[in-house]
Amino acid sequence: MKAAWITTALLALHSLSAARDWTQPTLAERAAEAAGRSPWESAFWIGLGLAGTLAAMTLLGLSLVYAERKIAARFQCRLGPTRVGWRGTLQTLADTFKLISKADLVPRDADRLLFFTAPWLVVSGMLLALVNIPASPLLFVVDLNIGLLFISAVGALSVLGILLGGWASNNKWSLLGSMRAGAQIISYELSLTLSLLVIVLFTGSLSLGEIVQSQQEGWWLWRGHLPAMVAFLVFVIASTAELNRTPFDLAEGESELTAGFHTEYSGLRFALFYLAEFLNMFIAAGLAATLFLGGWMPLHIAGLQTFNRVMDFIPPLVWFGLKTGGLIFVFMWLRWTFPRLRIDQLLKLEWRFLLPLSMVNLLVAALVLLLGVYGKGGPA
Amino acid sequence: MNYLIVFLELLLSMALVVGALAFSRLLAPRPAVQTESRPYECGAELVGNARVRFHAGYYLVALLFLVFDVEAAFLYPWAMAQAQVGLVGLIEIVVFISILLLALVYAWKKRVLEWL
């Protein structure tokens, strides 16, 4: 038990240090390894994993909402929150307390069971995906061998939550919003899956740990040539749609549907929907960073030894944070730049353009793999 | 051990939701006025119930989705094994995908995608 504490402290130090050991066991593996020796140590690792996910969820939720508000404000030549805490950093926390003290309303004639289940489905889909995201060799809770498949499977839970929540509210806005969300999310899920498959094709593995390991010599974005680049673009567009973010935010459409599927949700239940929305953005960005941008792997350019050395000194967690943060910024940028599409335009974009494109792209990727031309050229 | 953690995570999410509910029940004020429990539709008098019929287009989209999602499920094992199955596997998958693309073209020509 004492050893476990010391290891944790060392791990925390190590994650900040520049030591480059890519083959650390995940927390789940540590727990499994310790199970024979001492059940307490095993329980400790499991507890650390759960507490870590919970802490990550809270911190990311608070900071992403703050970031969104600040960035939105900058795009619109405003200041954003400035009063609560240093430069408004505690604004989200204050808002959370406000939401806690709000009346918890359930509309008349609502389907109460479904109304209560909906936030749970959304939150559980988010948490189960979050636990799989590899943030650094040491901040990696579970590495399922079917990780990618698992994430897309639990990702579907949130569609269910949105559909049920909208229908159960017995509100016309909610119903319209959830129907739109359902049609939109399931449609874009197809091209999302097909663009993930490009990377599965190159690595021959669904485990996120192995996918990151496979990018030691170079990120798939470069090494995968054209198919990987197309897949990356499709992934970013499709996940914007999956997240119900502008230009695809028809599900909420605040100027026409009040708040879409969560119009009737108030207080903490609304907060849970909101939290899940922001964390799903983190998950999508983290997944894109893991699959296409090398996860925690540093940027290397073949032939520039000194440059590569310097890059190696940046800790993996920082690399992951930079890549994910950059992608999150792109999502926010898109949101505050583009106007909203109409539902028929949205579905046309997917079914007539993105879906055929990503299918053909997958075949081109298979051809690239077969000819063995991947893995050469570009920044390695 | 992996799935144990995943399962515990599922329980954790349930605890989170139940905890949030209990927390707000303790702290939040209860609505006293009857009108507060009506669905919010911009404050106007409600017209009927929200269990109404909606656009059939959503149904068509769901049907199309089903076809292509099953396709995606079939593609997972293929993508894992492509490095081993080589050219034969590629040709087979080209045939498979083109049949589905043909189905998409058919739906397109039948104007399913035009949101009737």
CSV table of C-alpha atoms in Angstrom, one decimal:
chain,number,residue,atom,x,y,z
A,1,MET,CA,0.0,0.0,0.0
A,2,LYS,CA,2.8,2.3,0.9
A,3,ALA,CA,4.5,1.4,-2.3
A,4,ALA,CA,1.5,2.4,-4.2
A,5,TRP,CA,1.6,5.9,-2.7
A,6,ILE,CA,5.2,6.3,-3.5
A,7,THR,CA,4.7,5.0,-7.0
A,8,THR,CA,1.8,7.6,-7.5
A,9,ALA,CA,4.1,10.4,-6.4
A,10,LEU,CA,6.8,9.2,-8.7
A,11,LEU,CA,4.3,8.8,-11.5
A,12,ALA,CA,3.1,12.4,-11.1
A,13,LEU,CA,6.7,13.6,-11.2
A,14,HIS,CA,7.5,11.4,-14.1
A,15,SER,CA,4.6,12.6,-16.2
A,16,LEU,CA,6.0,16.1,-16.0
A,17,SER,CA,9.6,15.0,-16.5
A,18,ALA,CA,11.2,14.5,-19.9
A,19,ALA,CA,11.8,10.8,-19.6
A,20,ARG,CA,10.6,9.0,-22.6
A,21,ASP,CA,9.2,5.6,-21.9
A,22,TRP,CA,6.3,4.9,-24.1
A,23,THR,CA,5.4,1.5,-22.7
A,24,GLN,CA,3.9,2.3,-19.3
A,25,PRO,CA,1.2,0.0,-18.1
A,26,THR,CA,-2.3,1.5,-17.9
A,27,LEU,CA,-4.0,2.0,-14.5
A,28,ALA,CA,-6.1,-1.1,-15.2
A,29,GLU,CA,-3.1,-3.2,-16.0
A,30,ARG,CA,-1.4,-2.0,-12.8
A,31,ALA,CA,-4.5,-3.0,-10.9
A,32,ALA,CA,-4.6,-6.4,-12.5
A,33,GLU,CA,-0.9,-6.9,-11.8
A,34,ALA,CA,-1.3,-6.0,-8.2
A,35,ALA,CA,-4.4,-8.1,-7.7
A,36,GLY,CA,-2.4,-11.2,-6.9
A,37,ARG,CA,-0.1,-9.5,-4.4
A,38,SER,CA,-2.4,-7.3,-2.4
A,39,PRO,CA,-6.1,-6.6,-3.1
A,40,TRP,CA,-5.7,-3.2,-1.4
A,41,GLU,CA,-3.2,-2.0,-3.9
A,42,SER,CA,-5.4,-3.2,-6.7
A,43,ALA,CA,-8.3,-1.4,-5.3
A,44,PHE,CA,-6.1,1.7,-4.9
A,45,TRP,CA,-5.3,1.7,-8.6
A,46,ILE,CA,-8.9,1.2,-9.6
A,47,GLY,CA,-9.9,4.0,-7.2
A,48,LEU,CA,-7.3,6.2,-8.6
A,49,GLY,CA,-8.7,5.6,-12.1
A,50,LEU,CA,-12.2,6.4,-11.1
A,51,ALA,CA,-11.2,9.5,-9.1
A,52,GLY,CA,-9.0,10.6,-11.9
A,53,THR,CA,-11.8,10.4,-14.5
A,54,LEU,CA,-14.1,12.2,-12.1
A,55,ALA,CA,-11.6,15.0,-11.5
A,56,ALA,CA,-10.8,15.2,-15.2
A,57,MET,CA,-14.4,15.5,-15.9
A,58,THR,CA,-15.0,18.3,-13.4
A,59,LEU,CA,-11.9,20.3,-14.3
A,60,LEU,CA,-12.4,20.0,-18.0
A,61,GLY,CA,-16.1,20.8,-17.8
A,62,LEU,CA,-15.4,24.0,-15.8
A,63,SER,CA,-12.4,25.1,-17.9
A,64,LEU,CA,-14.0,24.3,-21.3
A,65,VAL,CA,-17.2,26.3,-20.5
A,66,TYR,CA,-15.0,29.2,-19.4
A,67,ALA,CA,-12.8,28.9,-22.6
A,68,GLU,CA,-15.9,28.8,-24.8
A,69,ARG,CA,-17.3,31.9,-23.3
A,70,LYS,CA,-14.0,33.8,-23.4
A,71,ILE,CA,-13.3,32.8,-27.0
A,72,ALA,CA,-16.8,33.6,-28.1
A,73,ALA,CA,-16.4,37.0,-26.5
A,74,ARG,CA,-13.2,37.6,-28.3
A,75,PHE,CA,-14.7,36.7,-31.6
A,76,GLN,CA,-17.5,39.1,-31.0
A,77,CYS,CA,-15.3,42.0,-29.7
A,78,ARG,CA,-16.6,41.5,-26.1
A,79,LEU,CA,-14.8,40.8,-22.9
A,80,GLY,CA,-16.7,37.8,-21.7
A,81,PRO,CA,-16.8,36.9,-17.9
A,82,THR,CA,-14.5,39.2,-16.0
A,83,ARG,CA,-15.9,39.6,-12.5
A,84,VAL,CA,-15.9,36.3,-10.6
A,85,GLY,CA,-12.4,35.3,-9.7
A,86,TRP,CA,-9.2,36.3,-11.6
A,87,ARG,CA,-10.4,37.4,-15.0
A,88,GLY,CA,-13.7,35.6,-14.5
A,89,THR,CA,-12.1,32.2,-14.1
A,90,LEU,CA,-14.6,31.2,-11.4
A,91,GLN,CA,-17.6,32.2,-13.4
A,92,THR,CA,-18.5,28.6,-14.4
A,93,LEU,CA,-18.2,27.5,-10.7
A,94,ALA,CA,-20.6,30.3,-9.8
A,95,ASP,CA,-23.0,29.3,-12.5
A,96,THR,CA,-22.9,25.7,-11.2
A,97,PHE,CA,-23.9,26.9,-7.8
A,98,LYS,CA,-26.7,28.9,-9.4
A,99,LEU,CA,-27.9,25.9,-11.2
A,100,ILE,CA,-27.9,23.8,-8.0
A,101,SER,CA,-30.2,26.3,-6.4
A,102,LYS,CA,-32.7,26.3,-9.2
A,103,ALA,CA,-36.0,24.6,-9.0
A,104,ASP,CA,-36.0,21.2,-10.5
A,105,LEU,CA,-39.0,21.2,-12.8
A,106,VAL,CA,-40.7,18.3,-14.4
A,107,PRO,CA,-43.3,19.3,-17.0
A,108,ARG,CA,-46.9,18.1,-16.6
A,109,ASP,CA,-47.6,15.0,-18.7
A,110,ALA,CA,-43.9,14.2,-19.1
A,111,ASP,CA,-42.9,10.6,-19.2
A,112,ARG,CA,-41.2,10.7,-15.9
A,113,LEU,CA,-39.1,7.5,-16.2
A,114,LEU,CA,-37.7,8.5,-19.6
A,115,PHE,CA,-37.3,12.0,-18.4
A,116,PHE,CA,-35.0,10.8,-15.6
A,117,THR,CA,-33.2,8.2,-17.7
A,118,ALA,CA,-32.2,10.6,-20.5
A,119,PRO,CA,-29.5,12.6,-18.6
A,120,TRP,CA,-28.1,9.4,-17.2
A,121,LEU,CA,-27.7,7.9,-20.7
A,122,VAL,CA,-25.9,11.0,-21.9
A,123,VAL,CA,-23.6,11.2,-18.9
A,124,SER,CA,-22.8,7.5,-19.0
A,125,GLY,CA,-22.0,7.6,-22.7
A,126,MET,CA,-19.6,10.5,-22.0
A,127,LEU,CA,-17.9,8.9,-19.0
A,128,LEU,CA,-17.4,5.5,-20.6
A,129,ALA,CA,-15.7,7.2,-23.6
A,130,LEU,CA,-13.7,9.5,-21.4
A,131,VAL,CA,-12.1,6.6,-19.5
A,132,ASN,CA,-10.6,5.3,-22.7
A,133,ILE,CA,-8.9,8.4,-23.9
A,134,PRO,CA,-5.1,8.1,-23.6
A,135,ALA,CA,-3.8,11.5,-22.3
A,136,SER,CA,-0.3,10.4,-21.6
A,137,PRO,CA,1.5,7.1,-20.9
A,138,LEU,CA,0.7,7.5,-17.2
A,139,LEU,CA,-2.7,9.1,-17.5
A,140,PHE,CA,-4.4,6.2,-19.2
A,141,VAL,CA,-7.0,4.4,-17.3
A,142,VAL,CA,-8.1,1.5,-19.5
A,143,ASP,CA,-6.8,0.3,-22.8
A,144,LEU,CA,-9.5,-1.9,-24.2
A,145,ASN,CA,-8.4,-4.1,-27.1
A,146,ILE,CA,-11.6,-2.9,-28.9
A,147,GLY,CA,-11.2,0.7,-27.7
A,148,LEU,CA,-12.3,2.4,-30.8
A,149,LEU,CA,-15.3,0.2,-31.4
A,150,PHE,CA,-16.2,0.7,-27.7
A,151,ILE,CA,-16.0,4.4,-28.0
A,152,SER,CA,-18.3,4.5,-31.0
A,153,ALA,CA,-20.7,2.1,-29.3
A,154,VAL,CA,-21.0,4.2,-26.1
A,155,GLY,CA,-21.1,7.3,-28.2
A,156,ALA,CA,-24.4,6.1,-29.5
A,157,LEU,CA,-25.8,6.2,-25.9
A,158,SER,CA,-26.0,9.9,-26.1
A,159,VAL,CA,-28.2,9.9,-29.2
A,160,LEU,CA,-30.6,7.7,-27.2
A,161,GLY,CA,-30.4,10.1,-24.3
A,162,ILE,CA,-31.2,13.1,-26.5
A,163,LEU,CA,-34.1,11.3,-28.3
A,164,LEU,CA,-35.6,10.1,-25.1
A,165,GLY,CA,-35.1,13.4,-23.3
A,166,GLY,CA,-36.8,15.3,-26.1
A,167,TRP,CA,-39.7,13.0,-26.5
A,168,ALA,CA,-40.3,12.6,-22.7
A,169,SER,CA,-40.5,16.3,-22.1
A,170,ASN,CA,-43.8,16.6,-23.9
A,171,ASN,CA,-42.8,19.8,-25.4
A,172,LYS,CA,-43.0,20.6,-29.1
A,173,TRP,CA,-39.6,22.3,-29.2
A,174,SER,CA,-38.0,19.4,-27.5
A,175,LEU,CA,-39.6,16.9,-29.8
A,176,LEU,CA,-38.5,18.8,-32.9
A,177,GLY,CA,-35.0,19.3,-31.5
A,178,SER,CA,-34.5,15.7,-30.6
A,179,MET,CA,-35.8,14.4,-33.9
A,180,ARG,CA,-33.4,16.7,-35.7
A,181,ALA,CA,-30.6,15.6,-33.4
A,182,GLY,CA,-31.4,12.0,-33.9
A,183,ALA,CA,-31.4,12.3,-37.7
A,184,GLN,CA,-28.3,14.4,-37.7
A,185,ILE,CA,-26.2,12.3,-35.3
A,186,ILE,CA,-27.0,9.0,-36.8
A,187,SER,CA,-26.3,10.3,-40.3
A,188,TYR,CA,-22.9,11.8,-39.4
A,189,GLU,CA,-22.0,8.7,-37.4
A,190,LEU,CA,-21.6,6.9,-40.7
A,191,SER,CA,-18.9,9.1,-42.1
A,192,LEU,CA,-17.3,9.3,-38.6
A,193,THR,CA,-17.0,5.6,-38.4
A,194,LEU,CA,-15.7,5.3,-42.0
A,195,SER,CA,-13.0,7.9,-41.3
A,196,LEU,CA,-12.0,6.1,-38.1
A,197,LEU,CA,-11.7,2.9,-40.1
A,198,VAL,CA,-8.9,4.4,-42.2
A,199,ILE,CA,-6.7,4.5,-39.2
A,200,VAL,CA,-7.8,1.0,-38.1
A,201,LEU,CA,-6.8,-0.1,-41.5
A,202,PHE,CA,-3.3,1.3,-41.2
A,203,THR,CA,-2.6,0.1,-37.7
A,204,GLY,CA,-4.6,-3.2,-37.8
A,205,SER,CA,-5.7,-2.5,-34.2
A,206,LEU,CA,-8.6,-1.0,-32.4
A,207,SER,CA,-6.7,-0.4,-29.2
A,208,LEU,CA,-6.0,3.3,-28.6
A,209,GLY,CA,-2.7,2.4,-26.8
A,210,GLU,CA,-1.5,0.5,-29.8
A,211,ILE,CA,-2.6,3.2,-32.2
A,212,VAL,CA,-0.6,5.8,-30.3
A,213,GLN,CA,2.4,3.5,-30.2
A,214,SER,CA,2.2,3.0,-33.9
A,215,GLN,CA,2.8,6.7,-34.4
A,216,GLN,CA,6.3,6.8,-32.9
A,217,GLU,CA,7.9,7.3,-36.3
A,218,GLY,CA,5.3,9.8,-37.5
A,219,TRP,CA,1.7,10.9,-37.2
A,220,TRP,CA,-0.8,9.1,-39.3
A,221,LEU,CA,-1.9,12.4,-40.7
A,222,TRP,CA,1.3,12.6,-42.7
A,223,ARG,CA,2.2,8.9,-43.0
A,224,GLY,CA,-1.3,7.9,-44.2
A,225,HIS,CA,-0.9,10.3,-47.2
A,226,LEU,CA,-4.0,11.6,-48.8
A,227,PRO,CA,-6.6,9.1,-47.4
A,228,ALA,CA,-5.6,10.0,-43.8
A,229,MET,CA,-5.8,13.8,-44.5
A,230,VAL,CA,-9.2,13.4,-46.1
A,231,ALA,CA,-10.3,11.2,-43.2
A,232,PHE,CA,-9.1,13.8,-40.7
A,233,LEU,CA,-11.1,16.5,-42.4
A,234,VAL,CA,-14.2,14.3,-42.6
A,235,PHE,CA,-13.7,13.3,-38.9
A,236,VAL,CA,-13.6,17.0,-37.8
A,237,ILE,CA,-16.7,17.9,-39.8
A,238,ALA,CA,-18.6,14.8,-38.8
A,239,SER,CA,-17.7,15.2,-35.1
A,240,THR,CA,-18.8,18.9,-35.2
A,241,ALA,CA,-22.2,17.5,-36.4
A,242,GLU,CA,-22.1,14.8,-33.8
A,243,LEU,CA,-21.6,17.3,-31.1
A,244,ASN,CA,-24.5,19.4,-32.2
A,245,ARG,CA,-22.3,22.5,-32.6
A,246,THR,CA,-22.8,25.3,-35.0
A,247,PRO,CA,-23.0,25.2,-38.0
A,248,PHE,CA,-24.8,21.9,-37.2
A,249,ASP,CA,-26.6,23.0,-34.0
A,250,LEU,CA,-30.1,22.5,-35.3
A,251,ALA,CA,-30.9,20.3,-32.4
A,252,GLU,CA,-30.7,23.2,-30.1
A,253,GLY,CA,-31.2,26.1,-32.5
A,254,GLU,CA,-31.8,28.6,-29.7
A,255,SER,CA,-33.2,31.2,-32.0
A,256,GLU,CA,-36.0,28.9,-33.2
A,257,LEU,CA,-36.4,26.1,-30.7
A,258,THR,CA,-35.6,27.8,-27.3
A,259,ALA,CA,-33.1,25.2,-26.4
A,260,GLY,CA,-34.1,22.1,-28.4
A,261,PHE,CA,-34.1,18.8,-26.6
A,262,HIS,CA,-33.2,20.2,-23.2
A,263,THR,CA,-35.7,23.0,-23.1
A,264,GLU,CA,-37.6,21.4,-20.2
A,265,TYR,CA,-34.5,20.4,-18.2
A,266,SER,CA,-33.7,22.7,-15.4
A,267,GLY,CA,-31.2,22.9,-12.5
A,268,LEU,CA,-28.6,20.2,-12.2
A,269,ARG,CA,-30.1,18.0,-14.8
A,270,PHE,CA,-29.6,20.7,-17.3
A,271,ALA,CA,-26.1,21.1,-16.0
A,272,LEU,CA,-25.5,17.4,-16.7
A,273,PHE,CA,-26.5,17.8,-20.3
A,274,TYR,CA,-24.3,20.8,-20.6
A,275,LEU,CA,-21.4,19.1,-19.0
A,276,ALA,CA,-21.7,16.1,-21.3
A,277,GLU,CA,-21.9,18.3,-24.3
A,278,PHE,CA,-18.6,20.0,-23.5
A,279,LEU,CA,-16.8,16.8,-22.5
A,280,ASN,CA,-18.0,15.1,-25.7
A,281,MET,CA,-16.2,17.9,-27.5
A,282,PHE,CA,-13.1,17.1,-25.5
A,283,ILE,CA,-13.5,13.4,-26.3
A,284,ALA,CA,-13.9,14.1,-30.0
A,285,ALA,CA,-10.9,16.4,-30.1
A,286,GLY,CA,-8.8,13.9,-28.0
A,287,LEU,CA,-9.8,11.1,-30.3
A,288,ALA,CA,-8.8,13.1,-33.4
A,289,ALA,CA,-5.5,14.0,-31.7
A,290,THR,CA,-4.9,10.3,-30.8
A,291,LEU,CA,-5.8,8.9,-34.2
A,292,PHE,CA,-4.4,11.4,-36.6
A,293,LEU,CA,-2.0,13.6,-34.7
A,294,GLY,CA,0.0,11.0,-32.8
A,295,GLY,CA,-1.7,11.3,-29.4
A,296,TRP,CA,1.1,12.1,-26.8
A,297,MET,CA,3.9,11.5,-29.3
A,298,PRO,CA,6.1,14.5,-30.0
A,299,LEU,CA,6.5,16.1,-33.4
A,300,HIS,CA,9.5,14.8,-35.2
A,301,ILE,CA,10.8,15.9,-38.6
A,302,ALA,CA,13.1,13.4,-40.3
A,303,GLY,CA,16.7,14.6,-40.5
A,304,LEU,CA,16.5,17.4,-38.0
A,305,GLN,CA,18.2,15.7,-35.0
A,306,THR,CA,18.4,18.7,-32.8
A,307,PHE,CA,14.9,19.7,-33.4
A,308,ASN,CA,13.7,16.2,-32.5
A,309,ARG,CA,15.7,16.2,-29.3
A,310,VAL,CA,14.1,19.5,-28.2
A,311,MET,CA,10.7,18.2,-29.1
A,312,ASP,CA,11.4,15.1,-27.0
A,313,PHE,CA,11.8,17.3,-23.9
A,314,ILE,CA,8.3,18.4,-24.0
A,315,PRO,CA,6.3,16.0,-21.7
A,316,PRO,CA,3.7,13.8,-23.4
A,317,LEU,CA,0.8,15.2,-21.4
A,318,VAL,CA,1.7,18.7,-22.8
A,319,TRP,CA,1.8,17.3,-26.4
A,320,PHE,CA,-1.6,15.7,-25.9
A,321,GLY,CA,-3.0,18.9,-24.3
A,322,LEU,CA,-1.7,21.1,-27.1
A,323,LYS,CA,-3.1,18.9,-29.9
A,324,THR,CA,-6.5,18.5,-28.2
A,325,GLY,CA,-6.6,22.1,-27.2
A,326,GLY,CA,-5.9,23.2,-30.7
A,327,LEU,CA,-8.7,21.0,-32.1
A,328,ILE,CA,-11.1,22.3,-29.4
A,329,PHE,CA,-10.2,25.8,-30.4
A,330,VAL,CA,-11.0,24.9,-34.0
A,331,PHE,CA,-14.4,23.6,-32.9
A,332,MET,CA,-15.1,26.9,-31.1
A,333,TRP,CA,-13.8,28.9,-34.0
A,334,LEU,CA,-16.2,27.1,-36.3
A,335,ARG,CA,-19.0,27.7,-33.9
A,336,TRP,CA,-18.6,31.4,-33.8
A,337,THR,CA,-17.9,31.9,-37.5
A,338,PHE,CA,-20.5,30.0,-39.4
A,339,PRO,CA,-24.2,30.4,-39.6
A,340,ARG,CA,-26.5,27.5,-39.0
A,341,LEU,CA,-27.5,25.1,-41.8
A,342,ARG,CA,-31.1,24.0,-42.5
A,343,ILE,CA,-32.0,20.4,-41.7
A,344,ASP,CA,-32.3,19.4,-45.4
A,345,GLN,CA,-29.0,21.0,-46.3
A,346,LEU,CA,-27.4,19.2,-43.4
A,347,LEU,CA,-28.6,15.8,-44.5
A,348,LYS,CA,-27.8,16.5,-48.1
A,349,LEU,CA,-24.2,17.4,-47.1
A,350,GLU,CA,-23.9,14.1,-45.3
A,351,TRP,CA,-25.6,11.7,-47.7
A,352,ARG,CA,-24.6,13.2,-51.0
A,353,PHE,CA,-21.1,14.3,-50.2
A,354,LEU,CA,-19.5,13.1,-47.0
A,355,LEU,CA,-20.7,9.5,-47.1
A,356,PRO,CA,-19.7,8.7,-50.7
A,357,LEU,CA,-16.5,10.6,-50.2
A,358,SER,CA,-15.5,8.7,-47.0
A,359,MET,CA,-16.5,5.3,-48.6
A,360,VAL,CA,-14.2,5.9,-51.6
A,361,ASN,CA,-11.6,7.3,-49.3
A,362,LEU,CA,-11.6,4.1,-47.3
A,363,LEU,CA,-11.0,2.1,-50.5
A,364,VAL,CA,-8.2,4.4,-51.5
A,365,ALA,CA,-6.7,3.9,-48.0
A,366,ALA,CA,-6.9,0.1,-48.5
A,367,LEU,CA,-5.1,0.5,-51.8
A,368,VAL,CA,-2.4,2.6,-50.2
A,369,LEU,CA,-1.9,0.0,-47.6
A,370,LEU,CA,-1.8,-2.8,-50.2
A,371,LEU,CA,0.8,-1.0,-52.3
A,372,GLY,CA,2.8,-0.3,-49.2
A,373,VAL,CA,3.4,3.4,-50.0
A,374,TYR,CA,2.3,4.6,-46.7
A,375,GLY,CA,4.8,5.4,-44.0
A,376,LYS,CA,7.2,7.3,-46.2
A,377,GLY,CA,7.8,11.0,-46.7
A,378,GLY,CA,6.5,14.0,-44.9
A,379,PRO,CA,7.5,15.0,-41.4
A,380,ALA,CA,8.3,11.7,-39.8
B,1,MET,CA,-9.9,-5.8,-14.9
B,2,ASN,CA,-10.4,-3.4,-17.9
B,3,TYR,CA,-14.1,-4.2,-18.0
B,4,LEU,CA,-14.4,-4.0,-14.2
B,5,ILE,CA,-13.3,-0.4,-14.4
B,6,VAL,CA,-15.6,0.3,-17.3
B,7,PHE,CA,-18.5,-1.2,-15.3
B,8,LEU,CA,-17.6,0.8,-12.2
B,9,GLU,CA,-17.5,3.9,-14.4
B,10,LEU,CA,-21.1,3.1,-15.5
B,11,LEU,CA,-22.1,2.9,-11.8
B,12,LEU,CA,-20.3,6.1,-11.2
B,13,SER,CA,-22.3,7.9,-13.9
B,14,MET,CA,-25.5,6.6,-12.3
B,15,ALA,CA,-24.3,7.8,-8.9
B,16,LEU,CA,-23.5,11.2,-10.4
B,17,VAL,CA,-27.0,11.6,-11.8
B,18,VAL,CA,-28.8,10.2,-8.7
B,19,GLY,CA,-26.5,12.4,-6.6
B,20,ALA,CA,-27.3,15.4,-8.6
B,21,LEU,CA,-31.0,14.8,-8.3
B,22,ALA,CA,-30.8,14.3,-4.5
B,23,PHE,CA,-28.6,17.3,-4.1
B,24,SER,CA,-31.0,19.6,-5.9
B,25,ARG,CA,-33.9,18.1,-4.1
B,26,LEU,CA,-32.2,19.1,-0.8
B,27,LEU,CA,-31.2,22.6,-1.9
B,28,ALA,CA,-33.5,23.8,-4.7
B,29,PRO,CA,-36.8,25.5,-4.0
B,30,ARG,CA,-40.0,23.5,-5.0
B,31,PRO,CA,-42.3,25.0,-7.5
B,32,ALA,CA,-45.4,26.1,-5.8
B,33,VAL,CA,-47.5,27.6,-8.6
B,34,GLN,CA,-49.3,25.1,-10.9
B,35,THR,CA,-48.5,27.0,-14.2
B,36,GLU,CA,-44.8,26.3,-13.6
B,37,SER,CA,-45.2,22.7,-14.5
B,38,ARG,CA,-46.5,23.4,-17.9
B,39,PRO,CA,-44.1,22.8,-20.8
B,40,TYR,CA,-42.4,25.9,-21.9
B,41,GLU,CA,-43.5,27.1,-25.3
B,42,CYS,CA,-42.7,30.7,-25.2
B,43,GLY,CA,-45.4,31.5,-22.6
B,44,ALA,CA,-48.3,31.1,-25.0
B,45,GLU,CA,-51.3,29.0,-24.2
B,46,LEU,CA,-50.5,25.4,-25.1
B,47,VAL,CA,-52.1,24.0,-28.2
B,48,GLY,CA,-52.7,20.3,-27.8
B,49,ASN,CA,-50.1,17.7,-26.7
B,50,ALA,CA,-46.6,17.3,-28.0
B,51,ARG,CA,-47.1,13.6,-28.9
B,52,VAL,CA,-47.8,14.6,-32.5
B,53,ARG,CA,-46.9,13.2,-35.8
B,54,PHE,CA,-43.6,14.4,-37.3
B,55,HIS,CA,-42.0,14.5,-40.7
B,56,ALA,CA,-41.8,11.1,-42.5
B,57,GLY,CA,-38.3,12.1,-43.7
B,58,TYR,CA,-36.8,11.2,-40.4
B,59,TYR,CA,-38.1,7.7,-40.8
B,60,LEU,CA,-36.4,7.4,-44.2
B,61,VAL,CA,-33.2,8.7,-42.8
B,62,ALA,CA,-33.3,6.1,-40.0
B,63,LEU,CA,-33.9,3.3,-42.5
B,64,LEU,CA,-31.0,4.4,-44.7
B,65,PHE,CA,-28.8,4.7,-41.6
B,66,LEU,CA,-29.6,1.1,-40.6
B,67,VAL,CA,-28.3,-0.2,-43.9
B,68,PHE,CA,-25.1,1.7,-43.8
B,69,ASP,CA,-24.5,1.2,-40.1
B,70,VAL,CA,-24.6,-2.5,-40.5
B,71,GLU,CA,-22.2,-2.1,-43.3
B,72,ALA,CA,-19.8,-0.2,-41.0
B,73,ALA,CA,-20.1,-3.0,-38.5
B,74,PHE,CA,-19.0,-5.4,-41.2
B,75,LEU,CA,-16.1,-3.1,-42.2
B,76,TYR,CA,-14.5,-3.2,-38.7
B,77,PRO,CA,-13.2,-6.8,-38.9
B,78,TRP,CA,-12.1,-6.3,-42.5
B,79,ALA,CA,-10.1,-3.1,-41.6
B,80,MET,CA,-8.4,-5.1,-38.8
B,81,ALA,CA,-7.5,-7.9,-41.1
B,82,GLN,CA,-6.8,-6.1,-44.4
B,83,ALA,CA,-3.0,-6.3,-43.9
B,84,GLN,CA,-3.3,-10.1,-43.9
B,85,VAL,CA,-6.0,-10.7,-46.6
B,86,GLY,CA,-4.3,-8.6,-49.2
B,87,LEU,CA,-5.6,-8.1,-52.8
B,88,VAL,CA,-8.4,-10.7,-52.6
B,89,GLY,CA,-9.8,-9.0,-49.5
B,90,LEU,CA,-9.6,-5.6,-51.2
B,91,ILE,CA,-11.5,-6.8,-54.3
B,92,GLU,CA,-14.2,-8.3,-52.1
B,93,ILE,CA,-14.6,-5.2,-50.1
B,94,VAL,CA,-14.7,-3.1,-53.3
B,95,VAL,CA,-17.6,-5.3,-54.5
B,96,PHE,CA,-19.3,-5.0,-51.1
B,97,ILE,CA,-19.0,-1.2,-50.9
B,98,SER,CA,-20.0,-0.7,-54.5
B,99,ILE,CA,-23.2,-2.6,-54.0
B,100,LEU,CA,-24.0,-0.3,-51.0
B,101,LEU,CA,-23.0,2.8,-53.0
B,102,LEU,CA,-25.4,1.5,-55.7
B,103,ALA,CA,-28.1,1.4,-53.0
B,104,LEU,CA,-27.3,4.9,-52.1
B,105,VAL,CA,-27.6,6.0,-55.7
B,106,TYR,CA,-30.9,4.2,-55.9
B,107,ALA,CA,-32.2,6.1,-52.8
B,108,TRP,CA,-30.9,9.3,-54.3
B,109,LYS,CA,-32.7,8.7,-57.6
B,110,LYS,CA,-35.8,7.8,-55.7
B,111,ARG,CA,-35.5,11.3,-54.1
B,112,VAL,CA,-35.3,10.0,-50.6
B,113,LEU,CA,-32.5,12.5,-49.9
B,114,GLU,CA,-34.5,15.4,-51.0
B,115,TRP,CA,-36.5,15.7,-47.8
B,116,LEU,CA,-39.9,15.4,-49.3
